[in-house]
PDB file of C-alpha atoms in Angstrom:
ATOM      1  CA  UNK K   1      -0.095   6.541  -5.837  1.00  0.00           C
ATOM      2  CA  UNK K   2      -0.235   3.053  -7.346  1.00  0.00           C
ATOM      3  CA  UNK K   3      -1.453   4.519 -10.656  1.00  0.00           C
ATOM      4  CA  UNK K   4       1.481   6.906 -11.056  1.00  0.00           C
ATOM      5  CA  UNK K   5       3.893   4.482 -12.795  1.00  0.00           C
ATOM      6  CA  UNK K   6       1.233   3.700 -15.408  1.00  0.00           C
ATOM      7  CA  UNK K   7       0.385   7.368 -15.906  1.00  0.00           C
ATOM      8  CA  UNK K   8       4.047   8.286 -16.352  1.00  0.00           C
ATOM      9  CA  UNK K   9       4.491   5.456 -18.856  1.00  0.00           C
ATOM     10  CA  UNK K  10       1.337   6.435 -20.763  1.00  0.00           C
ATOM     11  CA  UNK K  11       2.781   9.930 -21.183  1.00  0.00           C
ATOM     12  CA  UNK K  12       6.148   8.539 -22.314  1.00  0.00           C
ATOM     13  CA  UNK K  13       8.131   9.860 -19.377  1.00  0.00           C
ATOM     14  CA  UNK K  14      10.118   6.631 -19.064  1.00  0.00           C
ATOM     15  CA  UNK K  15      11.305   6.974 -22.674  1.00  0.00           C
ATOM     16  CA  UNK K  16      12.076  10.666 -22.200  1.00  0.00           C
ATOM     17  CA  UNK K  17      14.224   9.947 -19.134  1.00  0.00           C
ATOM     18  CA  UNK K  18      16.100   7.170 -20.936  1.00  0.00           C
ATOM     19  CA  UNK K  19      16.699   9.472 -23.925  1.00  0.00           C
ATOM     20  CA  UNK K  20      17.939  12.344 -21.748  1.00  0.00           C
ATOM     21  CA  UNK K  21      20.282  10.028 -19.845  1.00  0.00           C
ATOM     22  CA  UNK K  22      21.326   8.270 -23.065  1.00  0.00           C
ATOM     23  CA  UNK K  23      20.273   4.910 -21.688  1.00  0.00           C
ATOM     24  CA  UNK K  24      19.276   2.006 -23.852  1.00  0.00           C
ATOM     25  CA  UNK K  25      16.392   0.069 -22.391  1.00  0.00           C
ATOM     26  CA  UNK K  26      13.932  -2.551 -23.490  1.00  0.00           C
ATOM     27  CA  UNK K  27      10.338  -1.379 -23.797  1.00  0.00           C
ATOM     28  CA  UNK K  28       8.736  -1.260 -20.375  1.00  0.00           C
ATOM     29  CA  UNK K  29       6.607  -4.261 -19.441  1.00  0.00           C
ATOM     30  CA  UNK K  30       4.184  -3.073 -16.796  1.00  0.00           C
ATOM     31  CA  UNK K  31       1.886  -6.090 -16.985  1.00  0.00           C
ATOM     32  CA  UNK K  32       2.792  -7.222 -13.458  1.00  0.00           C
ATOM     33  CA  UNK K  33       2.206  -3.711 -12.143  1.00  0.00           C
ATOM     34  CA  UNK K  34      -1.217  -3.675 -13.827  1.00  0.00           C
ATOM     35  CA  UNK K  35      -2.039  -6.863 -11.889  1.00  0.00           C
ATOM     36  CA  UNK K  36      -0.935  -5.236  -8.620  1.00  0.00           C
ATOM     37  CA  UNK K  37      -3.069  -2.189  -9.328  1.00  0.00           C
ATOM     38  CA  UNK K  38      -6.063  -4.356 -10.206  1.00  0.00           C
ATOM     39  CA  UNK K  39      -5.668  -6.340  -6.969  1.00  0.00           C
ATOM     40  CA  UNK K  40      -5.488  -3.086  -4.983  1.00  0.00           C
ATOM     41  CA  UNK K  41      -8.506  -1.504  -6.655  1.00  0.00           C
ATOM     42  CA  UNK K  42     -10.649  -4.640  -6.925  1.00  0.00           C
ATOM     43  CA  UNK K  43     -10.136  -6.778  -3.821  1.00  0.00           C
ATOM     44  CA  UNK K  44     -12.141  -9.990  -3.586  1.00  0.00           C
ATOM     45  CA  UNK K  45     -12.670  -9.744   0.166  1.00  0.00           C
ATOM     46  CA  UNK K  46     -11.739  -7.662   3.188  1.00  0.00           C
ATOM     47  CA  UNK K  47     -10.331  -8.266   6.626  1.00  0.00           C
ATOM     48  CA  UNK K  48     -10.254  -6.106   9.755  1.00  0.00           C
ATOM     49  CA  UNK K  49      -7.156  -6.077  11.917  1.00  0.00           C
ATOM     50  CA  UNK K  50      -6.796  -4.406  15.308  1.00  0.00           C
ATOM     51  CA  UNK K  51      -3.435  -2.701  15.776  1.00  0.00           C
ATOM     52  CA  UNK K  52      -2.644  -1.969  19.403  1.00  0.00           C
ATOM     53  CA  UNK K  53       0.089   0.527  20.143  1.00  0.00           C
ATOM     54  CA  UNK K  54       1.278   3.104  22.580  1.00  0.00           C
ATOM     55  CA  UNK K  55       1.483   6.032  20.152  1.00  0.00           C
ATOM     56  CA  UNK K  56      -1.645   5.614  18.052  1.00  0.00           C
ATOM     57  CA  UNK K  57      -2.124   9.375  17.768  1.00  0.00           C
ATOM     58  CA  UNK K  58       1.188   9.390  15.853  1.00  0.00           C
ATOM     59  CA  UNK K  59       0.301   6.978  13.057  1.00  0.00           C
ATOM     60  CA  UNK K  60       3.565   7.743  11.263  1.00  0.00           C
ATOM     61  CA  UNK K  61       5.245   5.694  13.993  1.00  0.00           C
ATOM     62  CA  UNK K  62       3.457   2.671  12.519  1.00  0.00           C
ATOM     63  CA  UNK K  63       3.762   3.632   8.852  1.00  0.00           C
ATOM     64  CA  UNK K  64       5.951   0.697   7.805  1.00  0.00           C
ATOM     65  CA  UNK K  65       3.654  -1.785   9.554  1.00  0.00           C
ATOM     66  CA  UNK K  66       0.593  -0.219   7.923  1.00  0.00           C
ATOM     67  CA  UNK K  67       2.207  -0.419   4.490  1.00  0.00           C
ATOM     68  CA  UNK K  68       3.256  -4.033   5.077  1.00  0.00           C
ATOM     69  CA  UNK K  69      -0.343  -4.939   5.933  1.00  0.00           C
ATOM     70  CA  UNK K  70      -1.657  -3.166   2.842  1.00  0.00           C
ATOM     71  CA  UNK K  71       0.882  -4.869   0.581  1.00  0.00           C
ATOM     72  CA  UNK K  72       0.185  -8.268   2.108  1.00  0.00           C
ATOM     73  CA  UNK K  73      -3.485  -7.665   1.426  1.00  0.00           C
ATOM     74  CA  UNK K  74      -2.803  -6.765  -2.196  1.00  0.00           C
ATOM     75  CA  UNK K  75      -0.960 -10.071  -2.607  1.00  0.00           C
ATOM     76  CA  UNK K  76      -4.128 -11.916  -1.591  1.00  0.00           C
ATOM     77  CA  UNK K  77      -6.577  -9.467  -3.250  1.00  0.00           C
ATOM     78  CA  UNK K  78      -7.782  -8.501   0.224  1.00  0.00           C
ATOM     79  CA  UNK K  79      -8.648  -5.007   1.448  1.00  0.00           C
ATOM     80  CA  UNK K  80      -7.102  -4.562   4.884  1.00  0.00           C
ATOM     81  CA  UNK K  81      -9.030  -2.357   7.322  1.00  0.00           C
ATOM     82  CA  UNK K  82      -6.949  -1.397  10.335  1.00  0.00           C
ATOM     83  CA  UNK K  83      -8.617  -0.485  13.618  1.00  0.00           C
ATOM     84  CA  UNK K  84      -6.137   1.513  15.710  1.00  0.00           C
ATOM     85  CA  UNK K  85      -6.368   0.952  19.461  1.00  0.00           C
ATOM     86  CA  UNK K  86      -4.351   2.846  22.049  1.00  0.00           C
ATOM     87  CA  UNK K  87      -2.816   0.414  24.534  1.00  0.00           C
ATOM     88  CA  UNK K  88      -3.603   2.811  27.381  1.00  0.00           C
ATOM     89  CA  UNK K  89      -7.315   2.428  26.585  1.00  0.00           C
ATOM     90  CA  UNK K  90      -6.962  -1.323  27.085  1.00  0.00           C
ATOM     91  CA  UNK K  91      -5.105  -0.792  30.350  1.00  0.00           C
ATOM     92  CA  UNK K  92      -7.889   1.490  31.594  1.00  0.00           C
ATOM     93  CA  UNK K  93     -10.957  -0.258  30.201  1.00  0.00           C
ATOM     94  CA  UNK K  94      -9.913  -3.812  29.350  1.00  0.00           C
ATOM     95  CA  UNK K  95     -10.440  -5.514  26.016  1.00  0.00           C
ATOM     96  CA  UNK K  96     -14.242  -5.442  25.881  1.00  0.00           C
ATOM     97  CA  UNK K  97     -15.782  -2.873  23.549  1.00  0.00           C
TER      98      UNK K  97
END
């Protein structure tokens, strides 16, 4: 999904939309977006984070948190690996794995 803005620009869709809507716009500068994409695709290191929650089978309930972790990782050129843990498992078995 992070490549889509570049693909649309490469095919001139941004110019087409501006023409159709009769908008005047400066040429698109996607250099910062290219840096974001490079950081996402080529992280320098990785980190694992355990996310404990009550509804881990419904990961959409944690979508915004997941995205925030991913975006924070991109900022630091870090791949974030999330290990999802159901809080009921901890209640039953403790924290040892």
